[in-house]
XYZ file of C-alpha atoms in Angstrom:
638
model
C 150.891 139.400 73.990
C 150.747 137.463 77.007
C 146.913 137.794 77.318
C 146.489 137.737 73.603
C 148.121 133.947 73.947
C 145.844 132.917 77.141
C 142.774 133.642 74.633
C 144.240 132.069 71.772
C 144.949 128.605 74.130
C 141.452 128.730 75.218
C 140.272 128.526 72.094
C 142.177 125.846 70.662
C 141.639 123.069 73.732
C 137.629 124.485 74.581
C 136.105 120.760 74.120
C 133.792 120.913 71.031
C 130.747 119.096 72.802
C 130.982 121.905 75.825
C 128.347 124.804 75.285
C 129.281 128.423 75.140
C 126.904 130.761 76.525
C 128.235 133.832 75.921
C 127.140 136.467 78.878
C 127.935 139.750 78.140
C 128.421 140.937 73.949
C 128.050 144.638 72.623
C 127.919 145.851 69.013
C 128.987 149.584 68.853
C 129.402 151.095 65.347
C 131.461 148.488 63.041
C 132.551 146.504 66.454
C 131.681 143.774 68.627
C 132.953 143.697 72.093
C 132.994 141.099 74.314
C 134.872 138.754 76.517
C 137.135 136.239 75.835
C 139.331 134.178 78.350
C 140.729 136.944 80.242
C 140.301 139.853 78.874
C 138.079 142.626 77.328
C 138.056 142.413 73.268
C 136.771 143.596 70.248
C 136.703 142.104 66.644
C 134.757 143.636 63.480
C 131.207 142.384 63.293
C 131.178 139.906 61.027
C 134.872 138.507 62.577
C 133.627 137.686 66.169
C 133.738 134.513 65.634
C 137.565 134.506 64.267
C 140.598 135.128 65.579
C 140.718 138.642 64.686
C 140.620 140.455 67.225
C 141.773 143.002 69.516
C 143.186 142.914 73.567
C 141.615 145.755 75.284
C 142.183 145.220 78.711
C 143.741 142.040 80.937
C 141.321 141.455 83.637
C 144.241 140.178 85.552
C 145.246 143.208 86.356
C 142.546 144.166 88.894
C 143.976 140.992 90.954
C 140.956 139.511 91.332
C 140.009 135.632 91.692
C 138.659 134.674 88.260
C 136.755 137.728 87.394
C 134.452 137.867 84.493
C 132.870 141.174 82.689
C 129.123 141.851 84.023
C 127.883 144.631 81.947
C 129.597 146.498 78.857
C 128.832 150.088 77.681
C 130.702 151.923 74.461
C 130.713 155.650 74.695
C 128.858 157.107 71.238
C 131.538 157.547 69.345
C 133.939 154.721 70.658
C 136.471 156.612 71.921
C 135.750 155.033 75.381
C 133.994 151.886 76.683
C 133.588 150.773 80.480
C 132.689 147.490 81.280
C 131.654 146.212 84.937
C 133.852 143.351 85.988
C 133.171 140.899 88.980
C 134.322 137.607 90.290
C 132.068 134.295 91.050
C 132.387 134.789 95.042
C 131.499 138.127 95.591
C 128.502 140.789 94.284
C 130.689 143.841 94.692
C 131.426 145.078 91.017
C 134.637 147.406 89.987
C 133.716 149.533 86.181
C 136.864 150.242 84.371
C 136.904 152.750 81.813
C 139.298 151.942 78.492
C 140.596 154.417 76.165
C 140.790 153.341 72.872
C 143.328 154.472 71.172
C 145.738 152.892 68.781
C 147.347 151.351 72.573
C 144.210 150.952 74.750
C 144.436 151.848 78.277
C 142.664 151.746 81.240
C 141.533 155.881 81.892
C 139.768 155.038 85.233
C 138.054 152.883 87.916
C 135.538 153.179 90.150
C 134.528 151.049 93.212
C 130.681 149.498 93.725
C 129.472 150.279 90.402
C 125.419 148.755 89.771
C 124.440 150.550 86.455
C 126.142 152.984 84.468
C 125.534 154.229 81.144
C 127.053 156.937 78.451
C 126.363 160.188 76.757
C 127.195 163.080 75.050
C 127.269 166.643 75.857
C 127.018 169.814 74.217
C 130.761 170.304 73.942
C 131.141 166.307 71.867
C 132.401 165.073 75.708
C 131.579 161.721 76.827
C 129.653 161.472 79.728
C 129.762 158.365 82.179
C 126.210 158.320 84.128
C 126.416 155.362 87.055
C 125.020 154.666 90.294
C 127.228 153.627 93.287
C 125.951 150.489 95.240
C 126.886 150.135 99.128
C 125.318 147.250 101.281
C 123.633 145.929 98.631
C 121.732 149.709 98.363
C 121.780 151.472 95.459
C 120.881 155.257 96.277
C 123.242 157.559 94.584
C 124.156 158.886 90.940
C 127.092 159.760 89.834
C 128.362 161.577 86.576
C 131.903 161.706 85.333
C 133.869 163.109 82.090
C 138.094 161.662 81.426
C 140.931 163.182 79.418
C 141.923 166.603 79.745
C 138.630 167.618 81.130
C 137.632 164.985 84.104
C 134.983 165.560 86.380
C 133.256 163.207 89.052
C 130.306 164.629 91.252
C 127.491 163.012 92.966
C 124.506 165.175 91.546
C 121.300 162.442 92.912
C 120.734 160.896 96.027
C 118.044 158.337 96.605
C 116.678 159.402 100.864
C 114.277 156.732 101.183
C 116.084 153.616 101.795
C 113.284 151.236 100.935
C 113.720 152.029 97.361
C 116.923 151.648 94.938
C 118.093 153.819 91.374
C 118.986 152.397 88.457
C 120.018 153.782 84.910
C 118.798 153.316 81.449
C 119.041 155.016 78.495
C 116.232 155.032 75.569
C 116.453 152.750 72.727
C 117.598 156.093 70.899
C 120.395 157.435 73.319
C 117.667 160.427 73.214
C 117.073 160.369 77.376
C 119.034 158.753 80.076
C 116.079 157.981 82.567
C 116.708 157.769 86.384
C 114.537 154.896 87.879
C 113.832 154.801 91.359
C 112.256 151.649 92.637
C 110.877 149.443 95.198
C 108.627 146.564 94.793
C 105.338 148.191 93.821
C 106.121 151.722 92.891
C 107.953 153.806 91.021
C 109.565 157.084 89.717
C 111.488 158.201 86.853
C 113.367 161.271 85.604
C 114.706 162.036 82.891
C 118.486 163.368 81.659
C 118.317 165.039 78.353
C 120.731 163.430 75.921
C 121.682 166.730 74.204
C 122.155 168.548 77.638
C 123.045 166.151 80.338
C 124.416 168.527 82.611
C 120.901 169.939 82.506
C 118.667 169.262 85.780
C 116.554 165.888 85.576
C 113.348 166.527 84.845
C 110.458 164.435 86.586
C 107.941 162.587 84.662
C 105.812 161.388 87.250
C 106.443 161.703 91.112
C 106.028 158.370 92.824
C 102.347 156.995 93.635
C 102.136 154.020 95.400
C 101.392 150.896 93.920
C 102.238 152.834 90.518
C 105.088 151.402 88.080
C 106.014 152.468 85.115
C 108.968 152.390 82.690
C 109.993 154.704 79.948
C 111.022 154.488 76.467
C 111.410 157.094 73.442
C 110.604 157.934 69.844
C 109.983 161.108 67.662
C 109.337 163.431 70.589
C 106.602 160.968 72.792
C 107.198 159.215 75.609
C 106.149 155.547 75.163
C 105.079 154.255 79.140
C 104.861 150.908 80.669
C 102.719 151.279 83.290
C 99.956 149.565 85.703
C 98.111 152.616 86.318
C 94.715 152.108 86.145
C 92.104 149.249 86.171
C 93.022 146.374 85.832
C 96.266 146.559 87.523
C 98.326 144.916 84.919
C 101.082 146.702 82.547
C 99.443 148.167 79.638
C 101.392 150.774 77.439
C 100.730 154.542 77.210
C 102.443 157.445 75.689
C 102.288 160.823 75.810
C 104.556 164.452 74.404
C 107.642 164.230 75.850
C 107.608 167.875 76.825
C 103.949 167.435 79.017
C 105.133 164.376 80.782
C 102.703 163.873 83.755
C 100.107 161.170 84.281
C 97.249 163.334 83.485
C 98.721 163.463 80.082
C 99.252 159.973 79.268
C 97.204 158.329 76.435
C 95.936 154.339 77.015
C 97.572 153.155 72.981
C 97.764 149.406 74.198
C 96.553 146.868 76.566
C 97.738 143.285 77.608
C 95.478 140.311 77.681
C 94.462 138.825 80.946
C 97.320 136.460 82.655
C 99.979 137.725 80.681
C 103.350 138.884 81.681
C 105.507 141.404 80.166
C 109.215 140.339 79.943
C 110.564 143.502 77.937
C 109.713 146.035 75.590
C 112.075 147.576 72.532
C 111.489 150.549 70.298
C 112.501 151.282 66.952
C 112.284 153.950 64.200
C 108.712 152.656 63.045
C 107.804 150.050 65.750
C 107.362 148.719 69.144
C 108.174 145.045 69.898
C 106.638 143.587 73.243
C 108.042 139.966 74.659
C 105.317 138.733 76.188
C 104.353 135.598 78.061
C 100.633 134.692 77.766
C 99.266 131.653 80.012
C 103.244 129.835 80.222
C 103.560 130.258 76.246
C 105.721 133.191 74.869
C 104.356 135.350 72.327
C 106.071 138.588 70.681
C 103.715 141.411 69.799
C 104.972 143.759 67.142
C 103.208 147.230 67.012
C 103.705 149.093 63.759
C 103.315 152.941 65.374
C 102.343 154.610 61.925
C 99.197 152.592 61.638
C 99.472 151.594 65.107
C 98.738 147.676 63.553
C 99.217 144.854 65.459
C 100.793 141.312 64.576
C 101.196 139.045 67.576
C 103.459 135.933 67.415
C 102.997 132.644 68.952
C 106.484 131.057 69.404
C 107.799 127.292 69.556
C 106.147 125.889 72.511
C 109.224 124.315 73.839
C 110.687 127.755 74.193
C 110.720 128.585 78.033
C 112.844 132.211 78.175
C 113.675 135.097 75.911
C 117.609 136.277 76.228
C 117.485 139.709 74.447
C 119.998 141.021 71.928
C 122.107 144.451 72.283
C 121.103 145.590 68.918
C 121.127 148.567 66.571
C 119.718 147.739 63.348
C 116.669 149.711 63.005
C 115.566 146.709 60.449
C 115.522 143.981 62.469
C 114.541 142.989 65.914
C 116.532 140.057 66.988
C 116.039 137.457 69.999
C 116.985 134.139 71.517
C 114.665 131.531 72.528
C 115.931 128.608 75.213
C 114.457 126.294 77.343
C 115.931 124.763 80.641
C 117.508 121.544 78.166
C 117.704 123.055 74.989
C 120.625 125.754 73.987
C 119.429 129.501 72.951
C 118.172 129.341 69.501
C 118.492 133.008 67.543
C 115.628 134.508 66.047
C 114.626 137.491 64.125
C 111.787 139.330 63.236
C 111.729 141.151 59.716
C 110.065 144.611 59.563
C 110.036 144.940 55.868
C 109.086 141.432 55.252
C 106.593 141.088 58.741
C 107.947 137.840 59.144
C 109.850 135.796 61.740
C 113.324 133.808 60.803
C 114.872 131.346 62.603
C 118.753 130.359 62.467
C 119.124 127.292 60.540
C 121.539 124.423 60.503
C 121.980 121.482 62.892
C 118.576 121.108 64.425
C 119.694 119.739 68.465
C 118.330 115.975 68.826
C 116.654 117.308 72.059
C 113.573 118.295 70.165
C 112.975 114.468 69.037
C 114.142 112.352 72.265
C 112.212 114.543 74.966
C 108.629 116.175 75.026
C 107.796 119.680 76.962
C 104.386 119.531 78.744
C 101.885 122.427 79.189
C 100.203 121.274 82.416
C 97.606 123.024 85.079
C 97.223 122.165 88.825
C 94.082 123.098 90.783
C 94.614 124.968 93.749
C 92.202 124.643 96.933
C 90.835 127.867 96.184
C 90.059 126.777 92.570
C 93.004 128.786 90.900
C 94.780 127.032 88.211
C 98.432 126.975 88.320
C 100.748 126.369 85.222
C 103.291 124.156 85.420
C 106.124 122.855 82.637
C 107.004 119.363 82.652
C 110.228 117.566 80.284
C 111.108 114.208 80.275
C 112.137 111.744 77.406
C 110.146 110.810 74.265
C 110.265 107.171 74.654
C 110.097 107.234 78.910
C 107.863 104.410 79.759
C 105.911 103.866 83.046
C 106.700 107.071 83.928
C 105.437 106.201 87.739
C 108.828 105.207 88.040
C 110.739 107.837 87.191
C 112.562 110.528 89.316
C 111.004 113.927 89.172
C 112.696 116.549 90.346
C 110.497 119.846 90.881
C 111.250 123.642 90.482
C 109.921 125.970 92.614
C 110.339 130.102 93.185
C 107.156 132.006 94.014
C 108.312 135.612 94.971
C 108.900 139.299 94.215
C 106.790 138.827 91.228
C 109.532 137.100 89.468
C 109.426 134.159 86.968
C 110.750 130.821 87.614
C 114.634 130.629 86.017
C 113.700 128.559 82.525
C 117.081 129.503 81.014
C 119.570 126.409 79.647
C 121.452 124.743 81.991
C 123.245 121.919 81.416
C 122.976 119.465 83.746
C 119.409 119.783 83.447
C 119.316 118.405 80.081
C 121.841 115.376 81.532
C 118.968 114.432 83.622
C 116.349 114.121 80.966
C 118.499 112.003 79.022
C 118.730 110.233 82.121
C 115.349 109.466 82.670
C 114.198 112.242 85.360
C 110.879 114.177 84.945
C 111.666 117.562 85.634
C 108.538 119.891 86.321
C 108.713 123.766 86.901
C 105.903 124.983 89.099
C 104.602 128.523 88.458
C 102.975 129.525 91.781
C 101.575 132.648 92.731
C 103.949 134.790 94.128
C 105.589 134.721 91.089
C 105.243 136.864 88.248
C 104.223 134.694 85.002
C 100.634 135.077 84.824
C 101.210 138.670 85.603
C 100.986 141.621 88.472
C 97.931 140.448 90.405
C 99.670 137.036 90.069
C 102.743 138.334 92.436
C 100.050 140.195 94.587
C 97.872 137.037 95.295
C 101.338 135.779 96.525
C 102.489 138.507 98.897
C 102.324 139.713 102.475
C 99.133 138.141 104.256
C 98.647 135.684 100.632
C 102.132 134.184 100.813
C 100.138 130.787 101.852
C 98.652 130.642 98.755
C 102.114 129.865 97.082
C 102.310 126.896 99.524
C 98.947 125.457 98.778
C 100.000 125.820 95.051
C 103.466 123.641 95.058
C 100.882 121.168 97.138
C 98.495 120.894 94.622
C 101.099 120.859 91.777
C 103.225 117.835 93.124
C 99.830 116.173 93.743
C 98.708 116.770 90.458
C 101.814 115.638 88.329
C 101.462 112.256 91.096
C 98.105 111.934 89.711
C 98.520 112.278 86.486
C 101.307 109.168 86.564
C 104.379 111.472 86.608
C 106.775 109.135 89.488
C 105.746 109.128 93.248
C 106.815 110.261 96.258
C 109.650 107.969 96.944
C 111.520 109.339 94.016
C 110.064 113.123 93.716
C 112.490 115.759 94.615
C 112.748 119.550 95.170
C 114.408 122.221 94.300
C 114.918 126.102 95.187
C 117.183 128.888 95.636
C 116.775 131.982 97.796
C 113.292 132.950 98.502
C 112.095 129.710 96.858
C 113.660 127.961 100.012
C 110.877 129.842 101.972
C 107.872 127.575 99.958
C 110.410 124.556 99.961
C 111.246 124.533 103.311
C 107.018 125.356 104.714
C 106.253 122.206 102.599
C 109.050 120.471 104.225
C 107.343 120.999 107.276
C 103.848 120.679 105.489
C 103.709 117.579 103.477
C 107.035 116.414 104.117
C 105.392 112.956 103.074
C 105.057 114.310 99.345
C 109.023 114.547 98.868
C 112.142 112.235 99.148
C 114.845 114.737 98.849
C 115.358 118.641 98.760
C 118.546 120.788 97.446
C 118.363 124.302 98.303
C 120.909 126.853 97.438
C 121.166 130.205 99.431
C 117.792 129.614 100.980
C 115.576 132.103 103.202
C 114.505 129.871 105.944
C 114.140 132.061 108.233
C 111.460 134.823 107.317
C 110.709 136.213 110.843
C 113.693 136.800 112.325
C 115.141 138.002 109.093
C 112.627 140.685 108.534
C 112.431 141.658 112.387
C 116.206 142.528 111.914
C 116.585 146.183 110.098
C 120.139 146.087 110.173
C 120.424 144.155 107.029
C 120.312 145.536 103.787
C 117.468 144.285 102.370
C 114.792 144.017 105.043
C 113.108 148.023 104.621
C 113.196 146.809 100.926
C 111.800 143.711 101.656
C 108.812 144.879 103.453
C 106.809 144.912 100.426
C 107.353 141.158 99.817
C 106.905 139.662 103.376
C 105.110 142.312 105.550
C 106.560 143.989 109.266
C 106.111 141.732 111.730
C 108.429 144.115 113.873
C 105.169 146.869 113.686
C 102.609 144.998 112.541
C 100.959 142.443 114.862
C 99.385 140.377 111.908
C 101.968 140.418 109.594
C 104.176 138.787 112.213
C 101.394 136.472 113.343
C 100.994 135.354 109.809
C 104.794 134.747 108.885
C 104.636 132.597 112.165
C 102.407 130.388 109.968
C 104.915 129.376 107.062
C 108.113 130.156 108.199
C 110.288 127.126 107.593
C 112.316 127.901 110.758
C 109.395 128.597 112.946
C 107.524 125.602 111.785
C 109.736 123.016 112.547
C 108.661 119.759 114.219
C 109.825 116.474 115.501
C 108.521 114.395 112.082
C 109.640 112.862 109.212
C 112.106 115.406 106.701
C 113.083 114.727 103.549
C 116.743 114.614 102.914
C 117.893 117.932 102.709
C 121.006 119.671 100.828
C 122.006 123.066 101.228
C 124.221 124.904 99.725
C 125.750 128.690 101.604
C 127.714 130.891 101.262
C 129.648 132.237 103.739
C 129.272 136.296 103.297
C 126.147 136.339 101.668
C 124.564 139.229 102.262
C 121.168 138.568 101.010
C 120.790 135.458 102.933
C 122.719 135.968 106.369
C 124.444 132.453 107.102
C 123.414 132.615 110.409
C 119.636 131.850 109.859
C 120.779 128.604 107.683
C 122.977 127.951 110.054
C 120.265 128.074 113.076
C 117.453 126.373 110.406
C 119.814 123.519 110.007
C 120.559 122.433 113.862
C 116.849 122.942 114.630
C 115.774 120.745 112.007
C 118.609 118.059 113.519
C 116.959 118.175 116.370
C 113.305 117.638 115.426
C 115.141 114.548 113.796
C 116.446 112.951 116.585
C 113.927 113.218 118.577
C 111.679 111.702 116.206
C 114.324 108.887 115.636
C 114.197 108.403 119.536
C 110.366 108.452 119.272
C 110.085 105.535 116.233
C 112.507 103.510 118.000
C 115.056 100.888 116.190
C 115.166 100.080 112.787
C 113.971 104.318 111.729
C 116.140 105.881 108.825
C 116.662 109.293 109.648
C 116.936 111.605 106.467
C 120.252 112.942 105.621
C 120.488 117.065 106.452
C 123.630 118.398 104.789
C 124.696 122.279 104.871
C 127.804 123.133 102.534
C 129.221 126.372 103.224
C 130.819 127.564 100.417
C 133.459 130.802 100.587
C 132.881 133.913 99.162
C 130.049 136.090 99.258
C 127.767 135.793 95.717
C 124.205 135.096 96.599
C 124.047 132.523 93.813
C 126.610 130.838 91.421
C 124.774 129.294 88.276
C 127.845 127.670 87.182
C 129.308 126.169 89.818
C 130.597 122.934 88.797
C 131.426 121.941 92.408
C 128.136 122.930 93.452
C 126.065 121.168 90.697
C 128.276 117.711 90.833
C 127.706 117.781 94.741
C 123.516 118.472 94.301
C 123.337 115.597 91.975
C 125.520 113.295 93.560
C 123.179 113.887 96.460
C 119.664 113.173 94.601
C 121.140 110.227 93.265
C 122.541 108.605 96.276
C 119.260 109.670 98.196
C 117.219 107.868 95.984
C 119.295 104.680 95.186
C 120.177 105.634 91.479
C 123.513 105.061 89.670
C 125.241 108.064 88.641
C 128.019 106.592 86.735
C 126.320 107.795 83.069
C 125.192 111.228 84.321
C 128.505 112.143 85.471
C 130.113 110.791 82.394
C 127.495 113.046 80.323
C 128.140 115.768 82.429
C 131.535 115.794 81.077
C 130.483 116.457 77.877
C 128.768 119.964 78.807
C 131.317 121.047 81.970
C 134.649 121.435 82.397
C 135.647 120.135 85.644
């Protein structure tokens, strides 16, 4: 009753301007489970927005510092669920297991959980598949049964530690697959739903430079997959009882410069979320005629958030952009249409305008960039811009809503989101044009970018700023020490800044991982000669920096501390002994480094974090903050 009343106070004083994104939601047979307040709940399906509902577990009894539920998985036929619970300061996870019953209770809990998933065996037992993470390594698979009957036995270990296991199980619960990954290849095996205490069975053993991803329907194997020429994903399928490459069938192929986001099967189709030169498009595949109907959706949508769903009718989605709010959609089988939600329309589509714009790189690539800034902005030379930047592991540039990002527009900023290479949105060879011995190529594309939007009358360099997190701080910080002359101010959060030392270190948990990314300069003579080149810490040099903000974390174990740490006094010290160079009268940029406790690599939602970053932008560039801060109260809770 006690939690039941937390919930129920939440609810009544949540500020109606605030936005809800809602993280983690499950439907499971008549149910919806998700999280509210404190604890693990579960309403009928078309009550989750009410008040009826029921407490399924108090997160406040693992005695943990604001935790919040990760990942949620309901057993078939709901007589368990486990969800995967973990607080804002820390990347260690703890998966409970609930029995529900007419008095849930919590059956079990288990330590380091990544992904985990259910099934059921031949005797109608549940069956908890999960994988058991340990210094950020994810190498071994567990399987466990509760009640009367429990059971817990490692039965798969992982021996190559440059690769990691994770779990997923087919859109039809037919196969649990067993995915074991590093950066360019991959394996999978395959758990038979109906027998899972069965042996895996391999589908493909591990080629390098060979991904691929299963799915299942009707007895073939449906495969995402870069095998073959070009190297980009195209999809292939083949009997699910003659697995092996040499069996699989080419049944559909990706245009050039187009990235695959995710795939979902159903009874009669195959939806692909695609994004296709910085637009997103969804392809739906009807498999009985194997037609084709591709999609071309709103072009202010930036990011797809996908829906746990079950109804074999419909395929629904969200669409979002970095200032507007996720936006459901669905797509119709029987009709072969796309429906949006209706109802209040957000003014954001009429006061601000989203930009499709391309920057030419000096080796004649074009690079995609997104711009926003207000409808009725005039002289936009005098704006603030503030730029996004990633570039690495093949991964796209974070385009999902956030808040204060949306304050700014309506403040007047520019904000522009360059896709470099390095990154994945224009596809594979995108991320491999940006790798190892081409990582300079991401640099010379955030150069050409930020020259471009100057060009093209978006602000100057007295009021453009940067900003990255993790590996973007690598490209952030080498144009720091680049064309610091471009920039005025630069917030990074969790940055690498210190590539060679990092990577000459196999101690850490990452680096054999990472040595697909940024090369082994601890073996390789030109790998390490060529880091030497863009390293932010190597680089540094007594000049004129930006102002610089960084935000740490004091047990990150992604990003050691110590490298920001030693990044941060070097780059003092090229600054004063440029300011004793210049003489009187030189402003020396402001170098800040928060440490913040805890351990999480990155906290989105940080309200200390994000009121500190643009307090900092503002003061650095002379700008009164009094309105954005008063906006911001509209959207955070502080």
């Amino acid at each position: 009753m006690d939690a039941f009343e937390k919930v129920r106070t939440k609810l009544e004083t949540q500020p109606q301007e605030e936005y809800e994104i809602i993280n983690v939601e499950v439907k499971h047979g008549g149910f919806v489970y998700y999280q509210e307040g404190c604890c693990l709940v579960r309403s009928k399906d078309e009550e989750a927005d009410n008040d009826n509902y029921e407490v399924l577990f108090n997160l406040e009894e693992l005695k943990l510092d604001q935790p919040f539920i990760d990942c949620i998985r309901v057993a078939p036929d709901e007589k368990y669920v486990a969800a995967k619970i973990r607080t804002e300061d820390s990347e260690a996870s703890t998966c409970v297991i609930i029995k529900l019953s007419d008095q849930p209770v919590m059956e079990a809990s288990f330590p380091n959980v990544s992904s985990f998933e259910w099934v059921k065996d031949e005797e109608d037992e549940d069956v908890l598949f999960y994988t058991f993470q340990r210094n950020l390594r994810c190498h071994d698979v567990y399987r466990a049964t509760f009640g009367d009957n429990k059971r817990n036995e490692r039965f798969y270990t992982e021996k190559d530690p440059s690769y990691f296991v994770f779990l997923y199980l087919t859109k039809d619960s037919r196969f649990l697959t067993i995915n074991i990954m590093n950066k360019t290849t991959s394996e999978v095996w395959l758990i038979d739903g109906l027998s899972p205490w069965d042996p895996p069975v391999l589908i493909q053993k591990r080629i390098h430079g060979v991904l691929y991803y299963v799915e299942h329907r009707d007895d073939e194997l449906y495969i995402l997959t870069n095998v073959g020429e070009p190297t980009e994903f195209k999809l292939m399928r083949t009997a699910a009882d003659t697995p092996a490459i040499m069996n699989w069938d080419l049944f559909f192929t990706m245009k050039r410069n187009t990235k695959v986001i995710d795939l979902d099967m159903f009874k009669d189709h195959c939806v692909l979320f695609l994004k296709h030169s910085n637009l997103l498009y969804v392809n739906v595949i009807g498999l009985a005629d194997d037609s084709v109907r591709s999609l071309k959706l709103p072009p202010w949508a930036c990011g797809f958030i996908m829906d746990t769903n079950s109804d074999p009718k419909n395929c629904p989605f969200q669409l979002c952009s970095p200032i507007r709010p996720p936006k459901y959609y669905t797509y119709k089988f029987a009709e072969g249409k796309l429906f949006e939600e209706t109802g209040h329309e957000d003014p954001i589509t009429k006061t601000s305008r989203v930009l499709r714009l391309e920057a030419k790189s000096k080796d004649g690539k074009l690079v995609p960039m997104t711009v926003f800034h207000k409808t009725d902005s005039e002289d936009l030379q005098k704006k603030p811009l503030l730029i996004h930047v990633y570039g690495a592991y093949g991964m796209d540039l974070k385009m999902n809503f956030r808040p204060e990002r949306r304050v700014l527009v309506d403040d007047g900023w520019i904000l522009a989101y360059c896709h470099v290479r390095g990154g994945g949105e224009l596809g594979l060879q995108w991320h491999a044009d940006g790798r190892l011995t081409k990582k300079l190529n991401g640099l010379a594309d955030l150069e050409a970018c930020i020259k471009t939007l100057h060009g093209q009358g978006f602000s100057q360099p007295s009021l453009t700023t940067l900003t990255a997190f993790s590996a973007g701080g690598v490209l952030a910080g080498a144009l720091c020490n680049s064309n610091p002359e471009l920039l005025r101010a630069v917030t990074l959060e969790a940055p690498f800044l210190d590539v060679l030392n990092t990577m000459m270190d196999t101690t850490l948990p990452l680096t054999l991982e990472e040595l697909e990314e940024w090369g082994n300069p601890s073996s390789d003579e030109k790998h390490k000669n060529y880091i030497k080149r863009y390293c932010p810490y190597q680089n540094i040099k007594p000049q004129h920096y930006p102002s610089v903000h960084i935000t740490a974390y004091e047990n990150d174990e992604r990003v050691p501390l110590k490298g920001i740490v030693s990044y941060t006094e070097k780059l003092k010290e090229a600054i004063s002994e440029h300011a004793k160079d210049t003489g009187e009268g030189y402003q020396a940029p402001n170098i800040i480094l928060d440490i913040q406790p805890g351990g999480n690599h990155v906290i989105e939602d940080s309200h200390k974090k994000i009121t500190a970053q643009i307090k900092f932008l503002y003061e650095e560039l002379g700008l009164d903050s009094t309105s954005v801060f008063e906006d911001l109260k509209k959207y955070l809770k502080f």
